[in-house]
Short mmCIF file of C-alpha atoms and ligand atoms in Angstrom, two decimals:
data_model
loop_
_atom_site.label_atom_id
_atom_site.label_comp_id
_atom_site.label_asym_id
_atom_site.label_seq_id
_atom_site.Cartn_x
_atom_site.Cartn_y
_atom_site.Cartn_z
CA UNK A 1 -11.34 -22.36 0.78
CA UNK A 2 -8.39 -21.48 3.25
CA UNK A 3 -9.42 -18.99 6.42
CA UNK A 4 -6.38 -16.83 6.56
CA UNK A 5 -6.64 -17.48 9.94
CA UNK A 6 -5.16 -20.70 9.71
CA UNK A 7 -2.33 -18.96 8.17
CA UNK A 8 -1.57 -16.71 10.88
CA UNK A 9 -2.82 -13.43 9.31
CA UNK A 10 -5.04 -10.74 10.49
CA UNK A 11 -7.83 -8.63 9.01
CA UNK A 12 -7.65 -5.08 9.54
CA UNK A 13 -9.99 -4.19 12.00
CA UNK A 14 -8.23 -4.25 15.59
CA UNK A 15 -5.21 -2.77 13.83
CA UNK A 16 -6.80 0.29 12.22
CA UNK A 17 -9.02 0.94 15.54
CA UNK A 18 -5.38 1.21 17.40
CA UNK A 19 -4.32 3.33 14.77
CA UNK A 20 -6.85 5.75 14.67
CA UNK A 21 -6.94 6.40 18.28
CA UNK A 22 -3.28 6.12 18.76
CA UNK A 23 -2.35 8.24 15.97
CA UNK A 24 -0.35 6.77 13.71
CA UNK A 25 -0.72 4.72 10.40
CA UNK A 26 0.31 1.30 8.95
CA UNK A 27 2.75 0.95 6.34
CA UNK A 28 1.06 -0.56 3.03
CA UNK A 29 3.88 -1.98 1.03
CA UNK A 30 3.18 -3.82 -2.33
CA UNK A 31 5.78 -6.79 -2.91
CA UNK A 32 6.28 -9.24 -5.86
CA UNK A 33 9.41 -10.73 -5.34
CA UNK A 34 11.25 -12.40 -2.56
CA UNK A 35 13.40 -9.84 -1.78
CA UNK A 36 10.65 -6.87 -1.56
CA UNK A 37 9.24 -9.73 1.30
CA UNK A 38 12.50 -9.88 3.07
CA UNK A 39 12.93 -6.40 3.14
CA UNK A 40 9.70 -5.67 4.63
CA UNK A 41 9.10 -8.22 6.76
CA UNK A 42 12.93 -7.49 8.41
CA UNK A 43 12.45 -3.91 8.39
CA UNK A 44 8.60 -4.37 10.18
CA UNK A 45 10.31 -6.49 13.15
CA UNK A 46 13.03 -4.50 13.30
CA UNK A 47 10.84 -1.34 14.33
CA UNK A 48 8.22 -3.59 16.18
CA UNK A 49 5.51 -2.51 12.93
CA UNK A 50 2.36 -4.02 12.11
CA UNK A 51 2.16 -4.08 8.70
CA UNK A 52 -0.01 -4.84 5.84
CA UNK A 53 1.22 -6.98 2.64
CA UNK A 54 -0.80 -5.28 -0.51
CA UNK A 55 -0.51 -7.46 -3.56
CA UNK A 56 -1.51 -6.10 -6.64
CA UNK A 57 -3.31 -7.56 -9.66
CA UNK A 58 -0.02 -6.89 -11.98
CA UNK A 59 1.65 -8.43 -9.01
CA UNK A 60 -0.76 -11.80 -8.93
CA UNK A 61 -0.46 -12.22 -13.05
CA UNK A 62 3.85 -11.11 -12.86
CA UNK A 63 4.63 -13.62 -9.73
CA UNK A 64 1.17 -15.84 -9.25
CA UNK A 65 -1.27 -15.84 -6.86
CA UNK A 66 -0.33 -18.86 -5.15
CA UNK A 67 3.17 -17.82 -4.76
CA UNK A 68 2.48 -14.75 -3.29
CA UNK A 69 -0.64 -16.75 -0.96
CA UNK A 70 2.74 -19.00 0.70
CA UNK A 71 5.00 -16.60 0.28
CA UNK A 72 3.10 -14.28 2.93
CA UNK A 73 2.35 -17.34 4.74
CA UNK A 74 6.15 -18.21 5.27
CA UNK A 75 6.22 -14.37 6.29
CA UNK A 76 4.41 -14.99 9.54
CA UNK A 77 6.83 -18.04 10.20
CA UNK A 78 9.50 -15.86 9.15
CA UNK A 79 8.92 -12.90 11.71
CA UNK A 80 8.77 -15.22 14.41
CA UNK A 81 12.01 -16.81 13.48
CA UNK A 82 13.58 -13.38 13.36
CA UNK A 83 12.23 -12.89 16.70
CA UNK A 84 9.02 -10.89 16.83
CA UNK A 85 5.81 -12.17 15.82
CA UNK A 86 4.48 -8.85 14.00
CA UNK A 87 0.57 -9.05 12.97
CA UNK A 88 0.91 -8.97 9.07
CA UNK A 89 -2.45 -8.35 7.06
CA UNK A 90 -2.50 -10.16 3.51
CA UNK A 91 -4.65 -7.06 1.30
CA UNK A 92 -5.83 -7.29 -2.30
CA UNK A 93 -4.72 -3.98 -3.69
CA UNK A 94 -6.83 -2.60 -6.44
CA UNK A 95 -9.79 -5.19 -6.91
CA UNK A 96 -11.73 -4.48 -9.54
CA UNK A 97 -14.48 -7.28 -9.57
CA UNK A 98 -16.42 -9.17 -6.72
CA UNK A 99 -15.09 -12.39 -8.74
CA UNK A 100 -11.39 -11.12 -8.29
CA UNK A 101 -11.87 -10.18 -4.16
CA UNK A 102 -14.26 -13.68 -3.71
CA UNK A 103 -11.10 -15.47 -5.12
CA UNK A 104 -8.74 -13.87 -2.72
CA UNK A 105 -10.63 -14.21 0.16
CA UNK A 106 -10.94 -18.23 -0.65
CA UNK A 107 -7.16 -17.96 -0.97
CA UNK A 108 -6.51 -17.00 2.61
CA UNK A 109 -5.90 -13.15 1.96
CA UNK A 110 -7.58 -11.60 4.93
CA UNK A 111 -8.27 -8.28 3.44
CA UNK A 112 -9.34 -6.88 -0.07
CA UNK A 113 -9.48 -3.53 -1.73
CA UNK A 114 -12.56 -3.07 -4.27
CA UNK A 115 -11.73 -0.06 -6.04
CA UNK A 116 -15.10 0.75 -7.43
CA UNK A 117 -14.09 4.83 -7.92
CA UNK A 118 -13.71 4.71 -11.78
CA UNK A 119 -17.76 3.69 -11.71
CA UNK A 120 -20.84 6.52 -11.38
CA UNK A 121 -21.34 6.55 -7.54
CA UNK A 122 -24.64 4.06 -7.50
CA UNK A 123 -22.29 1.46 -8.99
CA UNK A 124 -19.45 1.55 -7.17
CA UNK A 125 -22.09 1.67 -3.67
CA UNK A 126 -23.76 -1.72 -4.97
CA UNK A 127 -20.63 -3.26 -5.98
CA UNK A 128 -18.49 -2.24 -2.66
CA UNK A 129 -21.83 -3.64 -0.84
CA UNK A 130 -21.59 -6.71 -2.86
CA UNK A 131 -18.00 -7.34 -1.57
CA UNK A 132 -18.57 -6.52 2.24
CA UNK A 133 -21.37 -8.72 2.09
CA UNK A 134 -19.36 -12.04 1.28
CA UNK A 135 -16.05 -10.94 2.85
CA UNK A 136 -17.82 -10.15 6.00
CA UNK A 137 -19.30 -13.61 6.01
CA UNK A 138 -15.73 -14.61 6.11
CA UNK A 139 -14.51 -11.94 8.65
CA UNK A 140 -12.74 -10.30 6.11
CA UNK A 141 -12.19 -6.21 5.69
CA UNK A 142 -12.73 -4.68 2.85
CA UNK A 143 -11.16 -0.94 1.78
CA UNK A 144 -13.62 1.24 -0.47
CA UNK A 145 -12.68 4.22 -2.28
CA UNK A 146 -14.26 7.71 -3.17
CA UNK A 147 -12.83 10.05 -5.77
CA UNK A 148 -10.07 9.18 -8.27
CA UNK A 149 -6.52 9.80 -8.45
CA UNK A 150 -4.45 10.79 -11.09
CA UNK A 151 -1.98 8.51 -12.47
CA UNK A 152 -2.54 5.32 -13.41
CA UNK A 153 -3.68 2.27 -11.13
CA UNK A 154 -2.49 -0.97 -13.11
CA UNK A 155 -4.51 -0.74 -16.16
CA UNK A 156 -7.18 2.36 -15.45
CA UNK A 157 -5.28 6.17 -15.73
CA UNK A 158 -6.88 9.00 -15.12
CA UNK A 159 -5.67 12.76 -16.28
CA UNK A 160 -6.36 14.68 -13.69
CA UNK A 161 -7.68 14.34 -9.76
CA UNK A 162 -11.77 14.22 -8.86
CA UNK A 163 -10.93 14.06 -5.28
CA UNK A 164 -13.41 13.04 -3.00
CA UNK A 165 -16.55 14.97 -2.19
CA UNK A 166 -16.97 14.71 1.71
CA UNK A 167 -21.09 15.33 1.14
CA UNK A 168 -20.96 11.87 -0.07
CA UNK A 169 -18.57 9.66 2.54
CA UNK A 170 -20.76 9.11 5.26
CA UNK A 171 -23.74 7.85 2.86
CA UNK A 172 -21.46 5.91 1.40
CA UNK A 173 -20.04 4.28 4.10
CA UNK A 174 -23.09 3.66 5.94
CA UNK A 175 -24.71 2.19 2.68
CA UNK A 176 -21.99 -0.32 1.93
CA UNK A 177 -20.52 -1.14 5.10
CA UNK A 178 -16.79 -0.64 4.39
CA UNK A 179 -13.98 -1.25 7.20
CA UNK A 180 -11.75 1.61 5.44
CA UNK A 181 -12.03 4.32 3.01
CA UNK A 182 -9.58 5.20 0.41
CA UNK A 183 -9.85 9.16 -0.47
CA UNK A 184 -8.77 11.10 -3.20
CA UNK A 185 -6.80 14.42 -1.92
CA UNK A 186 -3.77 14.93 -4.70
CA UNK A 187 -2.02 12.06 -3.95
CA UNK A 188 -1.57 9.45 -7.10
CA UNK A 189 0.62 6.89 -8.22
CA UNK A 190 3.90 6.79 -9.26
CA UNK A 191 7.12 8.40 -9.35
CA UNK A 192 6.06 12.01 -10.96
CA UNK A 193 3.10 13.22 -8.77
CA UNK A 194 3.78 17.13 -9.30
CA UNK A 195 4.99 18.71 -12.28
CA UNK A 196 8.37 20.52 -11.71
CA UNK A 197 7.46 24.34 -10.75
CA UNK A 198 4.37 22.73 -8.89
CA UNK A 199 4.00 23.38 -5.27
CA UNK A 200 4.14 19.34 -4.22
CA UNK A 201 0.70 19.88 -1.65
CA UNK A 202 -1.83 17.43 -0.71
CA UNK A 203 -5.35 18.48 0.34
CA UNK A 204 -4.82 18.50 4.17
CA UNK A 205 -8.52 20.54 4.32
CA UNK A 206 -10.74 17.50 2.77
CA UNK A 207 -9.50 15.00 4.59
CA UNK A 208 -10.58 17.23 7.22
CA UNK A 209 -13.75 18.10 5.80
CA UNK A 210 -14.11 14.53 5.62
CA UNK A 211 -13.28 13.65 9.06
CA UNK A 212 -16.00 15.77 10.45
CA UNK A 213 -18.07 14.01 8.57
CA UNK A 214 -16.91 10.45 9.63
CA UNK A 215 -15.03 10.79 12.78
CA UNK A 216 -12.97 8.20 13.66
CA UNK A 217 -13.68 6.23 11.06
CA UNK A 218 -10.60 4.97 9.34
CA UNK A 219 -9.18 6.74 6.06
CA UNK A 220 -6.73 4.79 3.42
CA UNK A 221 -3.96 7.41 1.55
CA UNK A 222 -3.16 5.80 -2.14
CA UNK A 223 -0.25 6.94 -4.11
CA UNK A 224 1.94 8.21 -1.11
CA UNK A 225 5.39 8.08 -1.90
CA UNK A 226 7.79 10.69 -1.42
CA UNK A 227 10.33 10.05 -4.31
CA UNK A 228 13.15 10.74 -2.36
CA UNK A 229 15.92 13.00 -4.31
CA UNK A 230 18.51 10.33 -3.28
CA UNK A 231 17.15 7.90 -5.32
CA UNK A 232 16.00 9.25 -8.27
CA UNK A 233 19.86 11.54 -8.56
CA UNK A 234 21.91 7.64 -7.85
CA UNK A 235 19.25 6.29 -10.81
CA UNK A 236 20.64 8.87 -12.99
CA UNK A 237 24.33 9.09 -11.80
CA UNK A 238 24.13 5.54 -12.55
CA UNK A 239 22.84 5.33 -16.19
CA UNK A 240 18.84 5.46 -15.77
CA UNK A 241 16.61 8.88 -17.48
CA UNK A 242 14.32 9.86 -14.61
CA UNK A 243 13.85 13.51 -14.69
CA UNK A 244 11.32 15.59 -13.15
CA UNK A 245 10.47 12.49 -10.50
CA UNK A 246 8.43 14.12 -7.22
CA UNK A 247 5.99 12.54 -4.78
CA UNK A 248 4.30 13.93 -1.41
CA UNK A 249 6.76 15.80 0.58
CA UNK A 250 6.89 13.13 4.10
CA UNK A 251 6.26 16.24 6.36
CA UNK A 252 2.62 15.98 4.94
CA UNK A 253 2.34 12.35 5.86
CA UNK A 254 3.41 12.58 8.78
CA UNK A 255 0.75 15.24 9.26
CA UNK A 256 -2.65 12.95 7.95
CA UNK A 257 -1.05 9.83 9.84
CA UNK A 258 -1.77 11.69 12.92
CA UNK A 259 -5.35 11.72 11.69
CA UNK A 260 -8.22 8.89 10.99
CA UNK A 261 -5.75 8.35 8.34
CA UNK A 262 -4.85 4.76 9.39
CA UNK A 263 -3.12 2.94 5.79
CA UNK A 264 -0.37 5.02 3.61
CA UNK A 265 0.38 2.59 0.76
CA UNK A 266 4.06 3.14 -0.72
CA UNK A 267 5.02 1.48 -3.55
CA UNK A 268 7.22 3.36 -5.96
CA UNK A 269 9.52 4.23 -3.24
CA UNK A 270 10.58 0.68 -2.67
CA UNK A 271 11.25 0.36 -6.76
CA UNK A 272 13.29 3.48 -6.67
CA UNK A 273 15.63 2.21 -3.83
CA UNK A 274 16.23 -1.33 -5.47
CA UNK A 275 16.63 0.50 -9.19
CA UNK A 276 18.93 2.58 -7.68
CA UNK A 277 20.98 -0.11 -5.81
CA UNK A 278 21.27 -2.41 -8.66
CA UNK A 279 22.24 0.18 -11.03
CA UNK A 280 25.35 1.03 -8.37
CA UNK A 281 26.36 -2.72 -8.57
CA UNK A 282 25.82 -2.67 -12.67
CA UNK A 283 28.09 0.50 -13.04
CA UNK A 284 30.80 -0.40 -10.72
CA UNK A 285 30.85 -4.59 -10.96
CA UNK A 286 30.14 -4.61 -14.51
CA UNK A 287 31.80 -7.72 -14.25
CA UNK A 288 29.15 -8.97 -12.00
CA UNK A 289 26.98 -11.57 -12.44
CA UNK A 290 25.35 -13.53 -9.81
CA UNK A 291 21.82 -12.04 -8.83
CA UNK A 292 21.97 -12.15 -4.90
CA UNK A 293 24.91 -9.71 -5.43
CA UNK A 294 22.69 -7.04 -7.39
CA UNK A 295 19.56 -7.85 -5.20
CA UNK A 296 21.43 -8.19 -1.90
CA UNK A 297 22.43 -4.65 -1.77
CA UNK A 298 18.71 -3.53 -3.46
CA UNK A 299 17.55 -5.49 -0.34
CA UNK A 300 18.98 -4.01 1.80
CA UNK A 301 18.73 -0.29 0.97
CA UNK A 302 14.90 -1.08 0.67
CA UNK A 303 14.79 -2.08 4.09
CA UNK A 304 16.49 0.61 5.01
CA UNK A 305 13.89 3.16 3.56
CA UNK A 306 10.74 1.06 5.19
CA UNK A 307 12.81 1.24 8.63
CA UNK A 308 12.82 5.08 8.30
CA UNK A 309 9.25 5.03 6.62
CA UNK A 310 7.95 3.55 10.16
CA UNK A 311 9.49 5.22 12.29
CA UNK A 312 9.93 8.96 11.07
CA UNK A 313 6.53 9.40 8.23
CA UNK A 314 3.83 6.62 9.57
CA UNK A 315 4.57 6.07 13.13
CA UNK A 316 3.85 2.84 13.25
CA UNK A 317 7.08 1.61 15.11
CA UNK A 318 6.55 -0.27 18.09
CA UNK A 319 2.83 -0.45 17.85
CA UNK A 320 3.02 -4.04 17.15
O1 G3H B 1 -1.46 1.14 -7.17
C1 G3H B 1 -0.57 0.61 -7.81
C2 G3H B 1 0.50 -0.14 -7.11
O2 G3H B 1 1.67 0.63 -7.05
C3 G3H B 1 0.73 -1.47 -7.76
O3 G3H B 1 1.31 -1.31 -9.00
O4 G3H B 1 -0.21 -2.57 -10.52
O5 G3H B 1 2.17 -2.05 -11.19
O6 G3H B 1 1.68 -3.76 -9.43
P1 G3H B 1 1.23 -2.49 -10.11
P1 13P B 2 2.84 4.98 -4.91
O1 13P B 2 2.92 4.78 -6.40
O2 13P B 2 2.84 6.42 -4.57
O3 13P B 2 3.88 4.24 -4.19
O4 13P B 2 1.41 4.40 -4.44
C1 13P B 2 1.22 3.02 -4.26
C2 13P B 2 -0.21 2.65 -4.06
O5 13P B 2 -1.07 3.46 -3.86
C3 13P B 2 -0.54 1.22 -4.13
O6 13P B 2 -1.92 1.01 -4.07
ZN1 ZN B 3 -3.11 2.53 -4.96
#
């Protein structure tokens, strides 16, 4: 058992309780490579960001668990170095079992998602209670969610949205003893969110419904990333077949960040900017052939979206 304490982490608690009452949210961004860290990590110290490191279950089998464990470990180290020691949360994205969030939590991560929504409401309440009760004894946060998005979340998809009923979030909460809620209101994962013709719109009016139910308590946003036009038009000027690509517009986020809304997690953002950047470098060196020059410039145009992500959607520059 490693405390992620003794790693330098955080848990989620303080953080979200600034957010909430300051107004902003905390970038969630998934990584699985080096380079996704980098960029992150330099764009988070850059702004003066806390930020929380979401690894994913594709994420733990594609680059292994204990890679990721040191590799968000050296992170800490690695802010300092660059000059500002940011407070960077380690967060299981997507748990599924209580076996797959204990196992983290021994691991040093020092929050975990258990994504009990796919389950009839009893079930995901006693296994979301199961969780809190052994990551608590830890001091450990743990994210719940209500309602399911479309899309698909690694292996479970779903057709359409059942987005969360606000009758039920307060029993909910108060039966499991969640830190965070994740809510369904028509955001969902990946790159083609709205069909084209579709007004891209996100249910502003139940996340309100829901705050008056739970005020002040903090609310996660899945599936929030914007697609930005940029991207997906270099992708295809430079070889790749993404039509039709569209994700919440960022005036909208910027709009529930101000709210209890306290955790946006973007993910397919950051893999449109690198696709993008190494397709550039593939269509104009073709010659080219050493990887830091493909994933250099992917770096770097990633960090340049999670710069503007802080500061101009979330808000979370210089909170940290
Ligand atoms: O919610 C899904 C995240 O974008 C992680 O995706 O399961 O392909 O790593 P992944
Ligand atoms: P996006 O696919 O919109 O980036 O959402 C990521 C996410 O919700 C990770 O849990
Ligand atoms: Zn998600």
């Amino acid at each position: 058992m490693v405390s992620y304490k003794e790693l330098g982490l955080v848990n989620t608690k303080e953080l979200f309780a600034q957010a909430v009452s300051g107004g902003y949210a905390l970038p969630a961004y998934n990584f699985n490579n080096l380079e996704q860290l980098q960029a992150i990590i330099q764009a988070c110290v850059e702004t003066k960001s806390p930020v929380i490191l979401q690894v994913s279950s594709g994420a733990r089998k594609y680059a292994n668990q204990t890679l990721l464990r040191y590799m968000a470990q050296g992170a800490v180290q690695y802010a300092k170095e660059l000059g500002y020691a940011i407070p960077i949360v380690l967060h299981l994205d997507h748990g599924d079992t209580y076996e797959l969030c204990q196992s983290c939590i021994e691991y040093g991560f020092s929050s975990v998602m258990i994504d009990g929504s796919h389950h009839p409401y009893a079930e995901n309440v006693a296994l979301t209670k199961k969780v809190v009760e052994y990551a608590h004894q830890h001091d450990v946060t743990v994210e719940g969610e209500l309602g399911v998005l479309a899309g698909v979340e690694d292996e479970v998809s779903a057709e359409t949205h059942t987005y969360t009923r606000p009758e039920e979030v307060e029993d909910f909460v108060r039966k499991t003893g969640v830190d965070s809620l994740a809510i369904s209101i028509g955001t969902s994962h990946g790159a083609f969110k709205f069909k084209p013709g579709q007004k891209p719109q996100i249910r502003l009016d139940i996340l309100a419904e829901i705050e008056k139910r739970i005020p002040g308590f903090p609310i996660v946003l899945h599936g929030s990333s914007s697609v930005p036009p940029e991207y997906v038009d270099l992708i295809n000027k430079y070889g790749g077949k993404m039509e039709a690509a569209i994700g919440i517009p960022e005036e909208q986020l910027r709009a529930a960040a101000k709210s209890a809304v306290c955790k946006i997690n973007i993910d397919s953002d950051g893999r449109l900017a690198m696709t993008a950047a190494v397709r550039k470098v593939f269509a104009e060196k073709p010659a080219e052939f050493d990887p830091r020059k493909y994933l250099g410039p992917a770096r770097d145009l990633l960090k340049e979206l999670y710069k503007h992500k802080n500061i101009e959607v979330l808000g979370s520059a210089n909170k940290a």
